[in-house]
mmCIF file of C-alpha atoms in Angstrom:
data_model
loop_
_atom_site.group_PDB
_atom_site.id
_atom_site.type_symbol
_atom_site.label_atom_id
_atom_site.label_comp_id
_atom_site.label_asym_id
_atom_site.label_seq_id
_atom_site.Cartn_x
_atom_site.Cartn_y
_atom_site.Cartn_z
ATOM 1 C CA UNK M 1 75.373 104.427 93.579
ATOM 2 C CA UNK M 2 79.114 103.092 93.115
ATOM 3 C CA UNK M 3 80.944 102.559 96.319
ATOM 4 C CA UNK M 4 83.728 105.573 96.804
ATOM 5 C CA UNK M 5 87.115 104.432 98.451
ATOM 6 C CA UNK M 6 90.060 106.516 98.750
ATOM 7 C CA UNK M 7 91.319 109.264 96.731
ATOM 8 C CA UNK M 8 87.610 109.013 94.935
ATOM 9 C CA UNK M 9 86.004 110.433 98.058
ATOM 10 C CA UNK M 10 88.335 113.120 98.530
ATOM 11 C CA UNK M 11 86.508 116.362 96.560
ATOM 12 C CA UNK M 12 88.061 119.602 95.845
ATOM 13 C CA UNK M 13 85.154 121.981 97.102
ATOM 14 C CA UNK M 14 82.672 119.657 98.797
ATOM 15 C CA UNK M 15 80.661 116.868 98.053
ATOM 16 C CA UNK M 16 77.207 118.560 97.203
ATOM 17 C CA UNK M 17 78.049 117.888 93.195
ATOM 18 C CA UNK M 18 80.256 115.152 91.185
ATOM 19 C CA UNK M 19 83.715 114.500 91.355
ATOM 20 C CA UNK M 20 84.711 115.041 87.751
ATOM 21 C CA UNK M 21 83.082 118.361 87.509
ATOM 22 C CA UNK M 22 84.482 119.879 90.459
ATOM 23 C CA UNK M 23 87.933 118.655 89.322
ATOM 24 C CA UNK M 24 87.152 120.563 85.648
ATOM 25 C CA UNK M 25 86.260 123.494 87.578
ATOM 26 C CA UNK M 26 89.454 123.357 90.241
ATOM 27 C CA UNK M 27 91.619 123.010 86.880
ATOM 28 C CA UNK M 28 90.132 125.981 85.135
ATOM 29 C CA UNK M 29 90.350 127.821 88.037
ATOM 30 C CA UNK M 30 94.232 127.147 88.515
ATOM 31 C CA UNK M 31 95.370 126.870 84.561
ATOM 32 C CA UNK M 32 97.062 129.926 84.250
ATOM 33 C CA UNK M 33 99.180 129.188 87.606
ATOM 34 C CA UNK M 34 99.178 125.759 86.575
ATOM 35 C CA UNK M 35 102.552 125.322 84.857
ATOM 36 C CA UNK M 36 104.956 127.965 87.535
ATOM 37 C CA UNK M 37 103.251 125.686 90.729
ATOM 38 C CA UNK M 38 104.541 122.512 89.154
ATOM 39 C CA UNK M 39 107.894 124.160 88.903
ATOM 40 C CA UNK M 40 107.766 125.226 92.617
ATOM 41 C CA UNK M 41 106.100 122.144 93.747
ATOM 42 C CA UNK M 42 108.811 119.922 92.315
ATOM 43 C CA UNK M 43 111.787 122.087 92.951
ATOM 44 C CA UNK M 44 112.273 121.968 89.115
ATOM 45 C CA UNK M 45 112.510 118.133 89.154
ATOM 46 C CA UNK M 46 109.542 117.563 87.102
ATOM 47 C CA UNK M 47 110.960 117.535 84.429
ATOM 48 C CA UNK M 48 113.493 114.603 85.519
ATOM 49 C CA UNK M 49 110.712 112.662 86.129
ATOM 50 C CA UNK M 50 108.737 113.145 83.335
ATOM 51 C CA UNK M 51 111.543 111.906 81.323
ATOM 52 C CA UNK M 52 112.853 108.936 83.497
ATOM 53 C CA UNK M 53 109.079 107.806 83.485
ATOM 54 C CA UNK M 54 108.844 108.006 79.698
ATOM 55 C CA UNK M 55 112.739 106.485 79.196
ATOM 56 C CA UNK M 56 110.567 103.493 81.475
ATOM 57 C CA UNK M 57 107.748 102.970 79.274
ATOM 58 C CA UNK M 58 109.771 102.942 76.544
ATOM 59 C CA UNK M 59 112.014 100.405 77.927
ATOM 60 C CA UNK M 60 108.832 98.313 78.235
ATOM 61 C CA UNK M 61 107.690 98.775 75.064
ATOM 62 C CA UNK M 62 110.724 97.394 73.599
ATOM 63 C CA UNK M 63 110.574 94.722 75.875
ATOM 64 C CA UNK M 64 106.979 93.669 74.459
ATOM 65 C CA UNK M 65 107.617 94.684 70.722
ATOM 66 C CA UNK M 66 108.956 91.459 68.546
ATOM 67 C CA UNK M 67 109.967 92.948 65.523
ATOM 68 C CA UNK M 68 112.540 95.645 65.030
ATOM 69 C CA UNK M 69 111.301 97.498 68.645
ATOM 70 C CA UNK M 70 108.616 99.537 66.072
ATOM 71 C CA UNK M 71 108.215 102.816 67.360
ATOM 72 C CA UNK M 72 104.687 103.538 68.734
ATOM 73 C CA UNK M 73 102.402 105.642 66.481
ATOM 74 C CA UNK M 74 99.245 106.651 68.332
ATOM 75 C CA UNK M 75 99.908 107.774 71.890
ATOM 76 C CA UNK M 76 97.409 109.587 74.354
ATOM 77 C CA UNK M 77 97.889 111.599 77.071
ATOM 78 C CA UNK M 78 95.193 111.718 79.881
ATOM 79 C CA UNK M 79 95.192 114.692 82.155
ATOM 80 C CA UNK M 80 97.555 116.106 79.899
ATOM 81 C CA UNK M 81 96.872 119.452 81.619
ATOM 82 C CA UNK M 82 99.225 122.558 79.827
ATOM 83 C CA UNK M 83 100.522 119.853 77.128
ATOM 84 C CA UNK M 84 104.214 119.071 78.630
ATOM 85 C CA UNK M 85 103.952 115.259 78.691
ATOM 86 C CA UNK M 86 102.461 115.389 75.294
ATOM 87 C CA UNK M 87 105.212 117.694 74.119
ATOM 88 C CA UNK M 88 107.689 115.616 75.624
ATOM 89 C CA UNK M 89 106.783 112.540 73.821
ATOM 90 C CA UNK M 90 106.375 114.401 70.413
ATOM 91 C CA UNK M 91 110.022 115.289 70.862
ATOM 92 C CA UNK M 92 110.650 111.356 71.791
ATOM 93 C CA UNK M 93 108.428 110.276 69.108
ATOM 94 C CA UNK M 94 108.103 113.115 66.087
ATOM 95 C CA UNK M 95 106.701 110.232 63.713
ATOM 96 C CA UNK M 96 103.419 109.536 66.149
ATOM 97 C CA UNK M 97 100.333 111.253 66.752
ATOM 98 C CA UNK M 98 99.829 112.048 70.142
ATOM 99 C CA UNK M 99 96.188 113.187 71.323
ATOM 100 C CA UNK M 100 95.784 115.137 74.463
ATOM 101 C CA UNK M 101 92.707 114.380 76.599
ATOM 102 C CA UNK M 102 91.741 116.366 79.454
ATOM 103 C CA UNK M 103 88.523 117.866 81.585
ATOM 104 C CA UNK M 104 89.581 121.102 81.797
ATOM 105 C CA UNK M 105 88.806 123.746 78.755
ATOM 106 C CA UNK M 106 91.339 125.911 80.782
ATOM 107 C CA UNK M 107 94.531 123.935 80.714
ATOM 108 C CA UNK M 108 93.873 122.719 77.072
ATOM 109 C CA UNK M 109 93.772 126.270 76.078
ATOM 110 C CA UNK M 110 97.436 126.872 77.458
ATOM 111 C CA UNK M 111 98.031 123.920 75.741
ATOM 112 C CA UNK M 112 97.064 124.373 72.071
ATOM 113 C CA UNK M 113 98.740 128.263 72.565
ATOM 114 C CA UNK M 114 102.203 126.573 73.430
ATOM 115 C CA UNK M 115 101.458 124.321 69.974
ATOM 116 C CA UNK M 116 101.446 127.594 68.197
ATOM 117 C CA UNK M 117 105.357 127.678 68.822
ATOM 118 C CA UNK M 118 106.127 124.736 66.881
ATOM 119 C CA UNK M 119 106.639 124.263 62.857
ATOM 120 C CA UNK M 120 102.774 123.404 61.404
ATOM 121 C CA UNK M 121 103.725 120.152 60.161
ATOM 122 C CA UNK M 122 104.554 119.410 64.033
ATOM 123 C CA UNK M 123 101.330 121.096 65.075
ATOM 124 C CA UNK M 124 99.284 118.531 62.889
ATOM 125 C CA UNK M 125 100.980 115.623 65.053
ATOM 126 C CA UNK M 126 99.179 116.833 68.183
ATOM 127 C CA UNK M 127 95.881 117.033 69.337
ATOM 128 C CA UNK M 128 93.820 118.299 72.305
ATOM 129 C CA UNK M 129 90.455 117.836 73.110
ATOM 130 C CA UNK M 130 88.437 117.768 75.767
ATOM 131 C CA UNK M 131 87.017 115.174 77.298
ATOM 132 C CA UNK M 132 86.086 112.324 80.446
ATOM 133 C CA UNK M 133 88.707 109.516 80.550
ATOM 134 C CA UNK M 134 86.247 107.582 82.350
ATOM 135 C CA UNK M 135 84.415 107.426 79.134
ATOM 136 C CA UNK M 136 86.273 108.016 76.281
ATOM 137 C CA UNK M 137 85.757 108.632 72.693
ATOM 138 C CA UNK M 138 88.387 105.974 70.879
ATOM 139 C CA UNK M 139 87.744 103.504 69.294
ATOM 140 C CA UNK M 140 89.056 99.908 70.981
ATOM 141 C CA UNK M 141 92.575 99.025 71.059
ATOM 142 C CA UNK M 142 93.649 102.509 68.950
ATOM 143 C CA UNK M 143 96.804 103.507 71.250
ATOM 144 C CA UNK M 144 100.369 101.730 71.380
ATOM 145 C CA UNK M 145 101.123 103.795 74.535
ATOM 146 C CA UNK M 146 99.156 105.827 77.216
ATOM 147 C CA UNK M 147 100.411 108.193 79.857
ATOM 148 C CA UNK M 148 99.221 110.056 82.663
ATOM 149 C CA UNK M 149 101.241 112.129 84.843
ATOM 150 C CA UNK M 150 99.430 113.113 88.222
ATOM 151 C CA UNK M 151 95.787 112.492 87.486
ATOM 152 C CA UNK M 152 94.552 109.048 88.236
ATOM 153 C CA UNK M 153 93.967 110.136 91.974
ATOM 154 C CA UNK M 154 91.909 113.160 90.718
ATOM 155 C CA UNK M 155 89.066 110.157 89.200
ATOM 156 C CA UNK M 156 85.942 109.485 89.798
ATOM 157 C CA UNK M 157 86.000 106.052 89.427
ATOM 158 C CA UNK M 158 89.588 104.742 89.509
ATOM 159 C CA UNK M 159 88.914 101.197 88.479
ATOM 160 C CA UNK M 160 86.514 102.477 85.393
ATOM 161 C CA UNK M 161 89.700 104.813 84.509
ATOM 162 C CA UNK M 162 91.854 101.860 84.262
ATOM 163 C CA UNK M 163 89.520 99.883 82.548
ATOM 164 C CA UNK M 164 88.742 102.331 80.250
ATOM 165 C CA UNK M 165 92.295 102.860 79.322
ATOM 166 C CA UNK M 166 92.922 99.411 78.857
ATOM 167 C CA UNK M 167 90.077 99.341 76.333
ATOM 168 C CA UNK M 168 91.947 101.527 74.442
ATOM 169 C CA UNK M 169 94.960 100.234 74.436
ATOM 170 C CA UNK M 170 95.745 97.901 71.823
ATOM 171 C CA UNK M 171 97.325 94.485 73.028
ATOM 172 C CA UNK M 172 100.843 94.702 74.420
ATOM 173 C CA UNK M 173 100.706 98.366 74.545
ATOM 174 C CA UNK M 174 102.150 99.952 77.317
ATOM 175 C CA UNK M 175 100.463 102.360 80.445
ATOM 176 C CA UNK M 176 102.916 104.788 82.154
ATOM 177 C CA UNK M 177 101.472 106.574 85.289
ATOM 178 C CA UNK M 178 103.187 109.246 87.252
ATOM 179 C CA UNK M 179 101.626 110.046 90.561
ATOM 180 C CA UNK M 180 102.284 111.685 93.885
ATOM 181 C CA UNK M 181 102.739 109.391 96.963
ATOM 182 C CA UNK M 182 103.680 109.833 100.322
ATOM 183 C CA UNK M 183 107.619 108.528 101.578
ATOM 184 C CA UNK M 184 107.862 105.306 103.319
ATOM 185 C CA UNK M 185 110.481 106.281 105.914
ATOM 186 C CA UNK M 186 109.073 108.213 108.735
ATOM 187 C CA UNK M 187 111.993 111.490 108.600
ATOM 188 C CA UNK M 188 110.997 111.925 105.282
ATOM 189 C CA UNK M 189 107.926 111.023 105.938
ATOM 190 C CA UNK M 190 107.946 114.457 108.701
ATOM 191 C CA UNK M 191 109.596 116.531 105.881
ATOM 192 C CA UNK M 192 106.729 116.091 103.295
ATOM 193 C CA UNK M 193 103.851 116.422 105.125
ATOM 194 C CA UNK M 194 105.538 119.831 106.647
ATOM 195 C CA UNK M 195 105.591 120.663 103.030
ATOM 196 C CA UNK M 196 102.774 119.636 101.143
ATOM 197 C CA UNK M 197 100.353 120.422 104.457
ATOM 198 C CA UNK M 198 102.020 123.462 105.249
ATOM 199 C CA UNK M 199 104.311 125.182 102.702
ATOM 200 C CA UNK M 200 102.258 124.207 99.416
ATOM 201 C CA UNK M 201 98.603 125.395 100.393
ATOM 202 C CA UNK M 202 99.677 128.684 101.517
ATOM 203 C CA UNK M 203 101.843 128.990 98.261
ATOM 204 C CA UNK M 204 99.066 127.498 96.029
ATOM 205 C CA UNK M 205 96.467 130.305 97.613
ATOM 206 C CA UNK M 206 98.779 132.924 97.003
ATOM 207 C CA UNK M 207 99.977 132.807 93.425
ATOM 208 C CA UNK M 208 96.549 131.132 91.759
ATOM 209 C CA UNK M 209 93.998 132.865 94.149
ATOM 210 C CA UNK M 210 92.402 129.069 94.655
ATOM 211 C CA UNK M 211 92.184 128.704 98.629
ATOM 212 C CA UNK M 212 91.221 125.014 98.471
ATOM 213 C CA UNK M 213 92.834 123.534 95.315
ATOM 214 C CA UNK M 214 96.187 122.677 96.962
ATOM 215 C CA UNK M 215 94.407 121.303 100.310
ATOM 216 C CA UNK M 216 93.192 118.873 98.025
ATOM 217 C CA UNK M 217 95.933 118.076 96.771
ATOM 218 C CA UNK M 218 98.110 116.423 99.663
ATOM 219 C CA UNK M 219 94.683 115.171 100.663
ATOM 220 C CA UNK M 220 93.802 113.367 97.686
ATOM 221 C CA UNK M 221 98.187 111.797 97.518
ATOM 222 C CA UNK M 222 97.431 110.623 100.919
ATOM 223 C CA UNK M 223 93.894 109.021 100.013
ATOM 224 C CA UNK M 224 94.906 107.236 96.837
ATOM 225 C CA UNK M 225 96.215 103.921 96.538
ATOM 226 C CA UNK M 226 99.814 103.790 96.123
ATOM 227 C CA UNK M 227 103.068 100.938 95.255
ATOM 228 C CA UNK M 228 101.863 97.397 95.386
ATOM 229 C CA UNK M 229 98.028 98.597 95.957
ATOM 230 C CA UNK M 230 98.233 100.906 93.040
ATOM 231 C CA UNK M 231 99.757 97.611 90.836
ATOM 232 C CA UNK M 232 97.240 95.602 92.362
ATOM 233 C CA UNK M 233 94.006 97.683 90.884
ATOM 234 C CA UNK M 234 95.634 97.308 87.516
ATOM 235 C CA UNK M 235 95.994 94.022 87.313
ATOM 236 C CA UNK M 236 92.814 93.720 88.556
ATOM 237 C CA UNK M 237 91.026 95.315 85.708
ATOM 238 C CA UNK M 238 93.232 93.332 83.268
ATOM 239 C CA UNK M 239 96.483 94.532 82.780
ATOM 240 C CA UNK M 240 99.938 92.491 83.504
ATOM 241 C CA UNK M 241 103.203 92.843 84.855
ATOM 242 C CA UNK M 242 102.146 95.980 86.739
ATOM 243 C CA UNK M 243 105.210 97.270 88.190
ATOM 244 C CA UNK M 244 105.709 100.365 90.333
ATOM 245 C CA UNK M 245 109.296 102.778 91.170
ATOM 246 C CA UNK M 246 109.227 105.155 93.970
ATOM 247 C CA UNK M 247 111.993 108.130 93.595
ATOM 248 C CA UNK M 248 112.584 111.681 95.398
ATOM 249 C CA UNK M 249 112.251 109.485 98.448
ATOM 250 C CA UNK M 250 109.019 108.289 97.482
ATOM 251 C CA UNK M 251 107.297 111.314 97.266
ATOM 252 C CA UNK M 252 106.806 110.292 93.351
ATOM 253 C CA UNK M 253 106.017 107.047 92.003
ATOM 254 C CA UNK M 254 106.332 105.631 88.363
ATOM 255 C CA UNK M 255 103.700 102.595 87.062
ATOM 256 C CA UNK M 256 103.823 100.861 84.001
ATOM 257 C CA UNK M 257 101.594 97.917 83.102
ATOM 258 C CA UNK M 258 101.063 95.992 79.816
ATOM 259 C CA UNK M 259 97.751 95.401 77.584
#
């Protein structure tokens, strides 16, 4: 059996089944809450950071490119959840097909309805499908960029994830990763745990009728790996120039890394 460390022994209902199916099943639970808890969760800033990370890994892509800064044209999306980070980089990138990849049948469903909205010959540059990042269907080196906004703590097998991305990847692409972390400074430090221990459970229970799917989820921030140790495990499995930017005073931080 694989050694567990940090956020991969943290489990949403138990640890009497595997990791990845009880986060599929904490997902489908919460999808239809999914997208109005981010909002409250973030105090509407998720947006912002959606779009500072993806203004960063574009600013490394165009640091890697040597010819004309070519705009990617195969981009995936792990945990893409509801769709917005792959909606957001269609609207960056409306020449490149971005595929969707995600556990949970539940969130992809809200995500191919919000498709609907857009023009068909915008429809056709999106995908979703379902599936285990861990073990992915693509074939090597098939993506110029990958992104993945809040899920990397909810893996199995963080190292395989990274690895598994990387195979995908083709050489100098670029990996963006969004992920909750805990502040540095001990006030704010006091502030978030009051909120994500206190405030965001109770809320979470409330509105998507899930009473342990946001206990898990300061539990698994405050597990996982984070800054420098977060960089570290990339580089480990092969990718360079990890770099890491903490914002909203560090209860958010921003990777990229290079194939």
């Amino acid at each position: 059996m694989t050694h567990k460390e940090g956020a991969e022994k943290i489990m949403p209902y138990g640890d009497d089944a595997a990791k990845g199916g009880q986060v599929e099943k904490m997902f489908d639970s919460i999808a239809p809450a999914y997208d109005f808890m981010n909002s409250v969760m973030s105090l509407g800033m998720h947006t912002h950071w959606r779009n500072l990370a993806l203004r960063m890994a574009a600013d490394r892509l165009s640091e890697e490119e040597t010819h004309e800064n070519r705009s990617p044209e195969n981009i995936l999306d792990i945990a893409t959840g509801t769709g917005d980070v792959a909606f957001a980089l269609h609207a960056r990138y409306p020449q490149a097909h971005i595929s969707g990849l995600d556990l949970s049948e539940g969130m992809l469903e809200i995500a191919r309805k919000k498709s609907e909205a857009l023009p068909e010959e915008e429809q056709a540059m999106i995908s979703f499908r379902q599936g285990d990042s861990l073990k992915m269907n693509f074939e090597d080196a098939t993506f110029d960029m990958i992104t993945v906004a809040y899920g990397v703590r909810n893996f199995e097998n963080l190292r395989q994830g990274y690895s598994e991305m990387r195979r995908v990847l083709r050489p100098g692409g670029v990996l963006c990763v969004i992920e909750l972390s805990q502040p540095t400074g001990w006030l704010p430090l006091l502030g978030y745990r009051a909120y994500t221990r206190g405030v965001i459970p109770i809320a979470g229970r409330l509105v998507s009728g899930d009473p342990r799917a946001y206990s898990y989820l300061h539990e698994s921030i405050e597990a996982a790996p984070q800054r420098g140790a977060m960089t570290a495990i990339m580089e480990e499995v092969g990718f360079r120039e990890a770099r890491w930017k903490s914002i909203f005073p560090g209860a958010v931080t921003i990777y990229t890394a290079i194939r």
